[in-house]
JSON list of C-alpha atoms in Angstrom, two decimals:
[
{"chain": "S", "resi": 124, "resn": "MET", "atom": "CA", "xyz": [-31.79, 37.07, 73.91]},
{"chain": "S", "resi": 125, "resn": "PRO", "atom": "CA", "xyz": [-32.73, 34.85, 76.81]},
{"chain": "S", "resi": 126, "resn": "ARG", "atom": "CA", "xyz": [-31.91, 31.30, 76.58]},
{"chain": "S", "resi": 127, "resn": "ILE", "atom": "CA", "xyz": [-35.01, 28.99, 77.11]},
{"chain": "S", "resi": 128, "resn": "SER", "atom": "CA", "xyz": [-35.32, 25.67, 78.74]},
{"chain": "S", "resi": 129, "resn": "ALA", "atom": "CA", "xyz": [-38.21, 23.06, 78.10]},
{"chain": "S", "resi": 130, "resn": "ILE", "atom": "CA", "xyz": [-38.84, 20.95, 81.17]},
{"chain": "S", "resi": 131, "resn": "LEU", "atom": "CA", "xyz": [-40.56, 17.56, 80.62]},
{"chain": "S", "resi": 132, "resn": "CYS", "atom": "CA", "xyz": [-41.56, 15.49, 83.64]},
{"chain": "S", "resi": 133, "resn": "THR", "atom": "CA", "xyz": [-42.82, 12.05, 83.10]},
{"chain": "S", "resi": 134, "resn": "ARG", "atom": "CA", "xyz": [-43.40, 8.90, 85.30]},
{"chain": "S", "resi": 135, "resn": "ASP", "atom": "CA", "xyz": [-43.74, 6.05, 82.90]},
{"chain": "S", "resi": 136, "resn": "GLY", "atom": "CA", "xyz": [-42.31, 7.15, 79.65]},
{"chain": "S", "resi": 137, "resn": "SER", "atom": "CA", "xyz": [-45.77, 6.73, 77.82]},
{"chain": "S", "resi": 138, "resn": "ALA", "atom": "CA", "xyz": [-46.92, 7.85, 74.50]},
{"chain": "S", "resi": 139, "resn": "GLY", "atom": "CA", "xyz": [-47.92, 11.01, 76.18]},
{"chain": "S", "resi": 140, "resn": "PHE", "atom": "CA", "xyz": [-44.32, 11.80, 76.79]},
{"chain": "S", "resi": 141, "resn": "GLN", "atom": "CA", "xyz": [-43.43, 11.33, 72.97]},
{"chain": "S", "resi": 142, "resn": "ARG", "atom": "CA", "xyz": [-46.31, 13.56, 72.09]},
{"chain": "S", "resi": 143, "resn": "ALA", "atom": "CA", "xyz": [-45.37, 16.31, 74.62]},
{"chain": "S", "resi": 144, "resn": "LEU", "atom": "CA", "xyz": [-41.66, 15.99, 73.29]},
{"chain": "S", "resi": 145, "resn": "ALA", "atom": "CA", "xyz": [-42.73, 16.15, 69.70]},
{"chain": "S", "resi": 146, "resn": "SER", "atom": "CA", "xyz": [-44.64, 19.36, 70.36]},
{"chain": "S", "resi": 147, "resn": "VAL", "atom": "CA", "xyz": [-41.30, 20.92, 72.10]},
{"chain": "S", "resi": 148, "resn": "LEU", "atom": "CA", "xyz": [-39.51, 20.16, 69.11]},
{"chain": "S", "resi": 149, "resn": "ALA", "atom": "CA", "xyz": [-42.05, 21.67, 66.64]},
{"chain": "S", "resi": 150, "resn": "GLN", "atom": "CA", "xyz": [-41.80, 25.17, 68.07]},
{"chain": "S", "resi": 151, "resn": "GLN", "atom": "CA", "xyz": [-41.68, 27.98, 65.79]},
{"chain": "S", "resi": 152, "resn": "HIS", "atom": "CA", "xyz": [-39.75, 29.81, 68.37]},
{"chain": "S", "resi": 153, "resn": "PRO", "atom": "CA", "xyz": [-37.10, 27.01, 69.24]},
{"chain": "S", "resi": 154, "resn": "VAL", "atom": "CA", "xyz": [-36.06, 26.25, 72.74]},
{"chain": "S", "resi": 155, "resn": "ASP", "atom": "CA", "xyz": [-32.16, 26.11, 73.59]},
{"chain": "S", "resi": 156, "resn": "GLU", "atom": "CA", "xyz": [-32.42, 23.15, 76.02]},
{"chain": "S", "resi": 157, "resn": "ILE", "atom": "CA", "xyz": [-34.55, 20.16, 77.06]},
{"chain": "S", "resi": 158, "resn": "VAL", "atom": "CA", "xyz": [-34.54, 18.86, 80.56]},
{"chain": "S", "resi": 159, "resn": "VAL", "atom": "CA", "xyz": [-36.30, 15.58, 80.80]},
{"chain": "S", "resi": 160, "resn": "VAL", "atom": "CA", "xyz": [-37.10, 14.26, 84.33]},
{"chain": "S", "resi": 161, "resn": "ALA", "atom": "CA", "xyz": [-38.13, 10.62, 84.45]},
{"chain": "S", "resi": 162, "resn": "CYS", "atom": "CA", "xyz": [-38.71, 7.64, 86.55]},
{"chain": "S", "resi": 163, "resn": "ASP", "atom": "CA", "xyz": [-36.92, 5.41, 84.07]},
{"chain": "S", "resi": 164, "resn": "ALA", "atom": "CA", "xyz": [-35.16, 7.27, 81.24]},
{"chain": "S", "resi": 165, "resn": "ALA", "atom": "CA", "xyz": [-34.25, 3.88, 79.47]},
{"chain": "S", "resi": 166, "resn": "GLN", "atom": "CA", "xyz": [-37.87, 3.81, 78.24]},
{"chain": "S", "resi": 167, "resn": "LEU", "atom": "CA", "xyz": [-37.63, 6.97, 76.61]},
{"chain": "S", "resi": 168, "resn": "VAL", "atom": "CA", "xyz": [-37.21, 7.68, 72.85]},
{"chain": "S", "resi": 169, "resn": "LEU", "atom": "CA", "xyz": [-35.01, 10.96, 72.83]},
{"chain": "S", "resi": 170, "resn": "PRO", "atom": "CA", "xyz": [-33.82, 12.98, 69.58]},
{"chain": "S", "resi": 171, "resn": "ASP", "atom": "CA", "xyz": [-30.30, 12.59, 68.39]},
{"chain": "S", "resi": 172, "resn": "THR", "atom": "CA", "xyz": [-30.19, 16.13, 67.13]},
{"chain": "S", "resi": 173, "resn": "GLY", "atom": "CA", "xyz": [-31.66, 19.58, 68.00]},
{"chain": "S", "resi": 174, "resn": "PRO", "atom": "CA", "xyz": [-31.43, 21.30, 71.35]},
{"chain": "S", "resi": 175, "resn": "ALA", "atom": "CA", "xyz": [-29.10, 20.24, 73.95]},
{"chain": "S", "resi": 176, "resn": "CYS", "atom": "CA", "xyz": [-30.78, 17.46, 76.20]},
{"chain": "S", "resi": 177, "resn": "ILE", "atom": "CA", "xyz": [-30.40, 16.68, 80.17]},
{"chain": "S", "resi": 178, "resn": "VAL", "atom": "CA", "xyz": [-31.84, 13.63, 81.27]},
{"chain": "S", "resi": 179, "resn": "LEU", "atom": "CA", "xyz": [-32.44, 12.99, 85.02]},
{"chain": "S", "resi": 180, "resn": "ASN", "atom": "CA", "xyz": [-33.25, 9.51, 85.51]},
{"chain": "S", "resi": 181, "resn": "GLY", "atom": "CA", "xyz": [-34.84, 7.73, 88.73]},
{"chain": "S", "resi": 182, "resn": "ALA", "atom": "CA", "xyz": [-37.10, 10.72, 89.73]},
{"chain": "S", "resi": 183, "resn": "CYS", "atom": "CA", "xyz": [-39.98, 8.52, 91.10]},
{"chain": "S", "resi": 184, "resn": "ALA", "atom": "CA", "xyz": [-40.74, 10.27, 94.30]},
{"chain": "S", "resi": 185, "resn": "GLY", "atom": "CA", "xyz": [-43.84, 12.37, 92.86]},
{"chain": "S", "resi": 186, "resn": "VAL", "atom": "CA", "xyz": [-44.42, 15.38, 90.67]},
{"chain": "S", "resi": 187, "resn": "ALA", "atom": "CA", "xyz": [-43.13, 17.94, 93.17]},
{"chain": "S", "resi": 188, "resn": "GLU", "atom": "CA", "xyz": [-39.49, 16.21, 93.49]},
{"chain": "S", "resi": 189, "resn": "ALA", "atom": "CA", "xyz": [-39.51, 15.95, 89.81]},
{"chain": "S", "resi": 190, "resn": "ARG", "atom": "CA", "xyz": [-40.31, 19.55, 89.33]},
{"chain": "S", "resi": 191, "resn": "ARG", "atom": "CA", "xyz": [-37.58, 20.54, 92.15]},
{"chain": "S", "resi": 192, "resn": "ALA", "atom": "CA", "xyz": [-35.02, 18.44, 90.07]},
{"chain": "S", "resi": 193, "resn": "GLY", "atom": "CA", "xyz": [-36.01, 20.17, 86.85]},
{"chain": "S", "resi": 194, "resn": "LEU", "atom": "CA", "xyz": [-35.76, 23.48, 88.04]},
{"chain": "S", "resi": 195, "resn": "GLN", "atom": "CA", "xyz": [-32.24, 22.82, 89.62]},
{"chain": "S", "resi": 196, "resn": "ALA", "atom": "CA", "xyz": [-30.93, 21.01, 86.42]},
{"chain": "S", "resi": 197, "resn": "ALA", "atom": "CA", "xyz": [-32.11, 23.68, 83.95]},
{"chain": "S", "resi": 198, "resn": "THR", "atom": "CA", "xyz": [-29.70, 26.45, 82.68]},
{"chain": "S", "resi": 199, "resn": "GLY", "atom": "CA", "xyz": [-32.07, 28.55, 80.72]},
{"chain": "S", "resi": 200, "resn": "ASP", "atom": "CA", "xyz": [-32.89, 32.28, 81.62]},
{"chain": "S", "resi": 201, "resn": "LEU", "atom": "CA", "xyz": [-36.69, 31.22, 81.09]},
{"chain": "S", "resi": 202, "resn": "LEU", "atom": "CA", "xyz": [-38.17, 27.99, 81.83]},
{"chain": "S", "resi": 203, "resn": "ALA", "atom": "CA", "xyz": [-41.21, 26.38, 80.19]},
{"chain": "S", "resi": 204, "resn": "TRP", "atom": "CA", "xyz": [-42.88, 23.24, 81.35]},
{"chain": "S", "resi": 205, "resn": "CYS", "atom": "CA", "xyz": [-44.75, 20.36, 79.33]},
{"chain": "S", "resi": 206, "resn": "ASP", "atom": "CA", "xyz": [-46.01, 17.48, 81.31]},
{"chain": "S", "resi": 207, "resn": "ASP", "atom": "CA", "xyz": [-46.87, 14.28, 79.51]},
{"chain": "S", "resi": 208, "resn": "ASP", "atom": "CA", "xyz": [-50.50, 14.87, 79.47]},
{"chain": "S", "resi": 209, "resn": "ALA", "atom": "CA", "xyz": [-50.16, 17.97, 77.44]},
{"chain": "S", "resi": 210, "resn": "GLU", "atom": "CA", "xyz": [-48.93, 19.20, 74.04]},
{"chain": "S", "resi": 211, "resn": "TRP", "atom": "CA", "xyz": [-47.77, 22.84, 72.80]},
{"chain": "S", "resi": 212, "resn": "LEU", "atom": "CA", "xyz": [-49.18, 24.23, 69.82]},
{"chain": "S", "resi": 213, "resn": "PRO", "atom": "CA", "xyz": [-46.26, 25.50, 67.62]},
{"chain": "S", "resi": 214, "resn": "GLN", "atom": "CA", "xyz": [-46.67, 29.07, 68.45]},
{"chain": "S", "resi": 215, "resn": "HIS", "atom": "CA", "xyz": [-46.62, 28.49, 72.25]},
{"chain": "S", "resi": 216, "resn": "ILE", "atom": "CA", "xyz": [-43.09, 29.57, 73.09]},
{"chain": "S", "resi": 217, "resn": "GLY", "atom": "CA", "xyz": [-43.25, 32.65, 70.96]},
{"chain": "S", "resi": 218, "resn": "VAL", "atom": "CA", "xyz": [-46.68, 33.93, 72.24]},
{"chain": "S", "resi": 219, "resn": "LEU", "atom": "CA", "xyz": [-45.38, 33.61, 75.84]},
{"chain": "S", "resi": 220, "resn": "CYS", "atom": "CA", "xyz": [-41.93, 35.16, 75.11]},
{"chain": "S", "resi": 221, "resn": "ASP", "atom": "CA", "xyz": [-43.85, 38.02, 73.48]},
{"chain": "S", "resi": 222, "resn": "ALA", "atom": "CA", "xyz": [-46.19, 38.49, 76.61]},
{"chain": "S", "resi": 223, "resn": "LEU", "atom": "CA", "xyz": [-43.29, 38.86, 78.86]},
{"chain": "S", "resi": 224, "resn": "ALA", "atom": "CA", "xyz": [-41.52, 41.21, 76.53]},
{"chain": "S", "resi": 225, "resn": "ALA", "atom": "CA", "xyz": [-44.56, 43.44, 76.46]},
{"chain": "S", "resi": 226, "resn": "HIS", "atom": "CA", "xyz": [-44.73, 43.45, 80.35]},
{"chain": "S", "resi": 227, "resn": "PRO", "atom": "CA", "xyz": [-41.47, 44.62, 81.67]},
{"chain": "S", "resi": 228, "resn": "GLY", "atom": "CA", "xyz": [-41.05, 43.53, 85.28]},
{"chain": "S", "resi": 229, "resn": "ALA", "atom": "CA", "xyz": [-43.33, 40.30, 84.85]},
{"chain": "S", "resi": 230, "resn": "THR", "atom": "CA", "xyz": [-41.61, 37.11, 85.54]},
{"chain": "S", "resi": 231, "resn": "LEU", "atom": "CA", "xyz": [-44.41, 34.61, 84.67]},
{"chain": "S", "resi": 232, "resn": "ALA", "atom": "CA", "xyz": [-46.60, 34.36, 81.63]},
{"chain": "S", "resi": 233, "resn": "CYS", "atom": "CA", "xyz": [-49.22, 31.74, 81.07]},
{"chain": "S", "resi": 234, "resn": "ALA", "atom": "CA", "xyz": [-51.20, 30.90, 77.92]},
{"chain": "S", "resi": 235, "resn": "GLN", "atom": "CA", "xyz": [-53.33, 28.11, 79.32]},
{"chain": "S", "resi": 236, "resn": "SER", "atom": "CA", "xyz": [-56.79, 28.54, 81.07]},
{"chain": "S", "resi": 237, "resn": "ALA", "atom": "CA", "xyz": [-57.28, 27.78, 84.81]},
{"chain": "S", "resi": 238, "resn": "GLN", "atom": "CA", "xyz": [-57.97, 24.58, 86.31]},
{"chain": "S", "resi": 239, "resn": "GLY", "atom": "CA", "xyz": [-61.28, 23.86, 87.81]},
{"chain": "S", "resi": 240, "resn": "PRO", "atom": "CA", "xyz": [-63.08, 24.97, 91.06]},
{"chain": "S", "resi": 241, "resn": "LEU", "atom": "CA", "xyz": [-61.10, 22.78, 93.38]},
{"chain": "S", "resi": 242, "resn": "LEU", "atom": "CA", "xyz": [-58.62, 25.68, 93.94]},
{"chain": "S", "resi": 243, "resn": "ASP", "atom": "CA", "xyz": [-61.12, 28.70, 93.93]},
{"chain": "S", "resi": 244, "resn": "ASP", "atom": "CA", "xyz": [-60.33, 29.40, 97.66]},
{"chain": "S", "resi": 245, "resn": "LEU", "atom": "CA", "xyz": [-56.75, 29.70, 96.95]},
{"chain": "S", "resi": 246, "resn": "PRO", "atom": "CA", "xyz": [-55.08, 32.75, 95.18]},
{"chain": "S", "resi": 247, "resn": "PRO", "atom": "CA", "xyz": [-55.82, 33.00, 91.49]},
{"chain": "S", "resi": 248, "resn": "ALA", "atom": "CA", "xyz": [-52.19, 31.93, 90.38]},
{"chain": "S", "resi": 249, "resn": "PHE", "atom": "CA", "xyz": [-52.62, 28.42, 91.89]},
{"chain": "S", "resi": 250, "resn": "ARG", "atom": "CA", "xyz": [-55.09, 27.79, 89.13]},
{"chain": "S", "resi": 251, "resn": "LEU", "atom": "CA", "xyz": [-52.37, 28.20, 86.40]},
{"chain": "S", "resi": 252, "resn": "ARG", "atom": "CA", "xyz": [-51.57, 24.87, 84.74]},
{"chain": "S", "resi": 253, "resn": "ALA", "atom": "CA", "xyz": [-47.89, 24.28, 84.71]},
{"chain": "S", "resi": 254, "resn": "SER", "atom": "CA", "xyz": [-47.70, 23.04, 80.99]},
{"chain": "S", "resi": 255, "resn": "GLY", "atom": "CA", "xyz": [-49.03, 26.45, 80.17]},
{"chain": "S", "resi": 256, "resn": "VAL", "atom": "CA", "xyz": [-46.41, 28.56, 82.05]},
{"chain": "S", "resi": 257, "resn": "LEU", "atom": "CA", "xyz": [-43.22, 30.36, 80.89]},
{"chain": "S", "resi": 258, "resn": "HIS", "atom": "CA", "xyz": [-41.31, 31.97, 83.84]},
{"chain": "S", "resi": 259, "resn": "VAL", "atom": "CA", "xyz": [-37.90, 33.66, 84.65]},
{"chain": "S", "resi": 260, "resn": "ALA", "atom": "CA", "xyz": [-35.98, 30.84, 86.28]},
{"chain": "S", "resi": 261, "resn": "ALA", "atom": "CA", "xyz": [-34.12, 33.31, 88.77]},
{"chain": "S", "resi": 262, "resn": "ALA", "atom": "CA", "xyz": [-37.44, 34.49, 90.00]},
{"chain": "S", "resi": 263, "resn": "ALA", "atom": "CA", "xyz": [-38.79, 31.01, 90.85]},
{"chain": "S", "resi": 264, "resn": "ARG", "atom": "CA", "xyz": [-35.62, 30.25, 92.57]},
{"chain": "S", "resi": 265, "resn": "ALA", "atom": "CA", "xyz": [-35.74, 33.49, 94.43]},
{"chain": "S", "resi": 266, "resn": "VAL", "atom": "CA", "xyz": [-38.83, 32.44, 96.32]},
{"chain": "S", "resi": 267, "resn": "GLY", "atom": "CA", "xyz": [-37.64, 28.84, 97.03]},
{"chain": "S", "resi": 268, "resn": "GLY", "atom": "CA", "xyz": [-38.68, 26.98, 94.26]},
{"chain": "S", "resi": 269, "resn": "PHE", "atom": "CA", "xyz": [-41.04, 23.98, 94.48]},
{"chain": "S", "resi": 270, "resn": "ASP", "atom": "CA", "xyz": [-42.22, 23.04, 97.94]},
{"chain": "S", "resi": 271, "resn": "ARG", "atom": "CA", "xyz": [-41.95, 19.23, 98.37]},
{"chain": "S", "resi": 272, "resn": "ALA", "atom": "CA", "xyz": [-44.92, 19.68, 101.00]},
{"chain": "S", "resi": 273, "resn": "ALA", "atom": "CA", "xyz": [-47.16, 21.05, 98.44]},
{"chain": "S", "resi": 274, "resn": "GLY", "atom": "CA", "xyz": [-47.18, 17.58, 96.58]},
{"chain": "S", "resi": 275, "resn": "PRO", "atom": "CA", "xyz": [-49.15, 17.37, 93.46]},
{"chain": "S", "resi": 276, "resn": "PHE", "atom": "CA", "xyz": [-49.87, 21.31, 93.87]},
{"chain": "S", "resi": 277, "resn": "ALA", "atom": "CA", "xyz": [-46.32, 22.26, 93.85]},
{"chain": "S", "resi": 278, "resn": "ALA", "atom": "CA", "xyz": [-46.71, 24.30, 90.66]},
{"chain": "S", "resi": 279, "resn": "GLY", "atom": "CA", "xyz": [-49.56, 26.32, 91.59]},
{"chain": "S", "resi": 280, "resn": "ASP", "atom": "CA", "xyz": [-48.11, 27.08, 94.99]},
{"chain": "S", "resi": 281, "resn": "LEU", "atom": "CA", "xyz": [-44.89, 28.33, 93.32]},
{"chain": "S", "resi": 282, "resn": "TRP", "atom": "CA", "xyz": [-46.96, 30.49, 90.81]},
{"chain": "S", "resi": 283, "resn": "ALA", "atom": "CA", "xyz": [-48.70, 31.99, 93.76]},
{"chain": "S", "resi": 284, "resn": "ARG", "atom": "CA", "xyz": [-45.63, 33.07, 95.60]},
{"chain": "S", "resi": 285, "resn": "MET", "atom": "CA", "xyz": [-44.14, 34.44, 92.51]},
{"chain": "S", "resi": 286, "resn": "ALA", "atom": "CA", "xyz": [-47.37, 36.39, 91.78]},
{"chain": "S", "resi": 287, "resn": "GLU", "atom": "CA", "xyz": [-46.98, 38.05, 95.32]},
{"chain": "S", "resi": 288, "resn": "ARG", "atom": "CA", "xyz": [-43.79, 39.73, 93.78]},
{"chain": "S", "resi": 289, "resn": "ALA", "atom": "CA", "xyz": [-44.90, 40.61, 90.08]},
{"chain": "S", "resi": 290, "resn": "GLU", "atom": "CA", "xyz": [-48.24, 40.09, 88.60]},
{"chain": "S", "resi": 291, "resn": "PRO", "atom": "CA", "xyz": [-48.55, 37.22, 86.08]},
{"chain": "S", "resi": 292, "resn": "VAL", "atom": "CA", "xyz": [-49.34, 37.85, 82.46]},
{"chain": "S", "resi": 293, "resn": "ILE", "atom": "CA", "xyz": [-52.20, 35.98, 81.01]},
{"chain": "S", "resi": 294, "resn": "SER", "atom": "CA", "xyz": [-52.23, 35.63, 77.38]},
{"chain": "S", "resi": 295, "resn": "PRO", "atom": "CA", "xyz": [-55.57, 35.42, 75.62]},
{"chain": "S", "resi": 296, "resn": "GLN", "atom": "CA", "xyz": [-54.36, 32.97, 73.24]},
{"chain": "S", "resi": 297, "resn": "ASP", "atom": "CA", "xyz": [-54.54, 29.40, 74.49]},
{"chain": "S", "resi": 298, "resn": "THR", "atom": "CA", "xyz": [-51.61, 27.41, 73.11]},
{"chain": "S", "resi": 299, "resn": "THR", "atom": "CA", "xyz": [-51.51, 24.31, 75.30]},
{"chain": "S", "resi": 300, "resn": "VAL", "atom": "CA", "xyz": [-53.60, 21.35, 74.70]},
{"chain": "S", "resi": 301, "resn": "HIS", "atom": "CA", "xyz": [-54.43, 18.79, 77.40]},
{"chain": "S", "resi": 302, "resn": "THR", "atom": "CA", "xyz": [-55.28, 15.31, 77.18]},
{"chain": "S", "resi": 303, "resn": "ALA", "atom": "CA", "xyz": [-56.83, 13.05, 79.82]},
{"chain": "S", "resi": 304, "resn": "PRO", "atom": "CA", "xyz": [-55.06, 13.62, 83.08]},
{"chain": "S", "resi": 305, "resn": "GLN", "atom": "CA", "xyz": [-52.58, 11.05, 84.25]},
{"chain": "S", "resi": 306, "resn": "PRO", "atom": "CA", "xyz": [-52.51, 11.53, 88.24]},
{"chain": "S", "resi": 307, "resn": "ALA", "atom": "CA", "xyz": [-48.77, 10.93, 89.48]},
{"chain": "S", "resi": 308, "resn": "ASP", "atom": "CA", "xyz": [-50.07, 10.95, 93.27]},
{"chain": "S", "resi": 309, "resn": "GLY", "atom": "CA", "xyz": [-53.15, 9.27, 95.00]},
{"chain": "S", "resi": 310, "resn": "ALA", "atom": "CA", "xyz": [-56.35, 10.80, 95.76]},
{"chain": "S", "resi": 311, "resn": "GLY", "atom": "CA", "xyz": [-55.57, 10.75, 99.52]},
{"chain": "S", "resi": 312, "resn": "GLU", "atom": "CA", "xyz": [-52.03, 12.30, 99.10]},
{"chain": "S", "resi": 313, "resn": "GLN", "atom": "CA", "xyz": [-53.76, 15.09, 96.88]},
{"chain": "S", "resi": 314, "resn": "ALA", "atom": "CA", "xyz": [-56.52, 15.79, 99.58]},
{"chain": "S", "resi": 315, "resn": "ALA", "atom": "CA", "xyz": [-53.91, 15.88, 102.19]},
{"chain": "S", "resi": 316, "resn": "ALA", "atom": "CA", "xyz": [-51.72, 18.18, 100.24]},
{"chain": "S", "resi": 317, "resn": "LEU", "atom": "CA", "xyz": [-54.44, 20.56, 99.31]},
{"chain": "S", "resi": 318, "resn": "GLU", "atom": "CA", "xyz": [-55.44, 20.90, 103.18]},
{"chain": "S", "resi": 319, "resn": "ARG", "atom": "CA", "xyz": [-51.83, 21.63, 104.04]},
{"chain": "S", "resi": 320, "resn": "LEU", "atom": "CA", "xyz": [-51.75, 24.38, 101.44]},
{"chain": "S", "resi": 321, "resn": "ARG", "atom": "CA", "xyz": [-55.03, 25.99, 102.47]},
{"chain": "S", "resi": 322, "resn": "ALA", "atom": "CA", "xyz": [-53.90, 26.13, 105.97]},
{"chain": "S", "resi": 323, "resn": "CYS", "atom": "CA", "xyz": [-50.55, 27.63, 105.02]},
{"chain": "S", "resi": 324, "resn": "TRP", "atom": "CA", "xyz": [-52.08, 30.27, 103.05]},
{"chain": "S", "resi": 325, "resn": "ALA", "atom": "CA", "xyz": [-54.76, 31.08, 105.51]},
{"chain": "S", "resi": 326, "resn": "ASP", "atom": "CA", "xyz": [-52.12, 31.61, 108.19]},
{"chain": "S", "resi": 327, "resn": "ALA", "atom": "CA", "xyz": [-49.99, 33.59, 105.71]},
{"chain": "S", "resi": 328, "resn": "GLN", "atom": "CA", "xyz": [-52.84, 35.94, 105.01]},
{"chain": "S", "resi": 329, "resn": "ALA", "atom": "CA", "xyz": [-53.58, 36.31, 108.88]},
{"chain": "S", "resi": 330, "resn": "ARG", "atom": "CA", "xyz": [-50.02, 37.39, 109.63]},
{"chain": "S", "resi": 331, "resn": "ALA", "atom": "CA", "xyz": [-49.91, 39.61, 106.65]},
{"chain": "S", "resi": 332, "resn": "GLY", "atom": "CA", "xyz": [-53.26, 41.27, 107.97]},
{"chain": "S", "resi": 333, "resn": "GLU", "atom": "CA", "xyz": [-51.70, 41.66, 111.40]},
{"chain": "S", "resi": 334, "resn": "SER", "atom": "CA", "xyz": [-48.69, 43.43, 110.00]},
{"chain": "S", "resi": 335, "resn": "ARG", "atom": "CA", "xyz": [-50.88, 45.94, 108.14]},
{"chain": "S", "resi": 336, "resn": "ARG", "atom": "CA", "xyz": [-52.81, 46.58, 111.07]},
{"chain": "S", "resi": 337, "resn": "ARG", "atom": "CA", "xyz": [-49.60, 47.39, 113.08]},
{"chain": "S", "resi": 338, "resn": "LEU", "atom": "CA", "xyz": [-48.37, 49.72, 110.36]}
]
């Protein structure tokens, strides 16, 4: 039975974090470990009992850095993400585990609808929201993990790189509820990061096309 880590990233220890944490603790298929990545962990109310809890304090350098820290610290075979603008329904982990088990070779499952048209010109996996994803930890590390340069789009960038090796499994059952977004990065930084991603992926596709022509 694979061990499962739930990773919660929060910037300000808001009520949203407490709701996200409560939804993780209420899973019908319990997780084995909770990793909390926080800007100021002293603000957080954490459970006294339940799964093992790792707290990473002082992660204030943006969402990409927080995700990198969470990926590095997690010890589970499978990783699931729940940001503080999301809550999991009680069947969330069970649905995603079943989805992966039904597709041998798959390394990522998602039970959350895609984000809006902002990312339509990028590979489809870019549009998968982190709080709906369960993935194999080793597969994420094998492709380099989260890229700091991708900024607020680091999750989508990683999912797209993983999807190049194994097609994601998209569950028809949506088990993640999102509240109003709490952007951790300014609009200017988001726009710059998105343009870097578009340029990077356009270059990668051009080089892949040239390699196919040579073959």
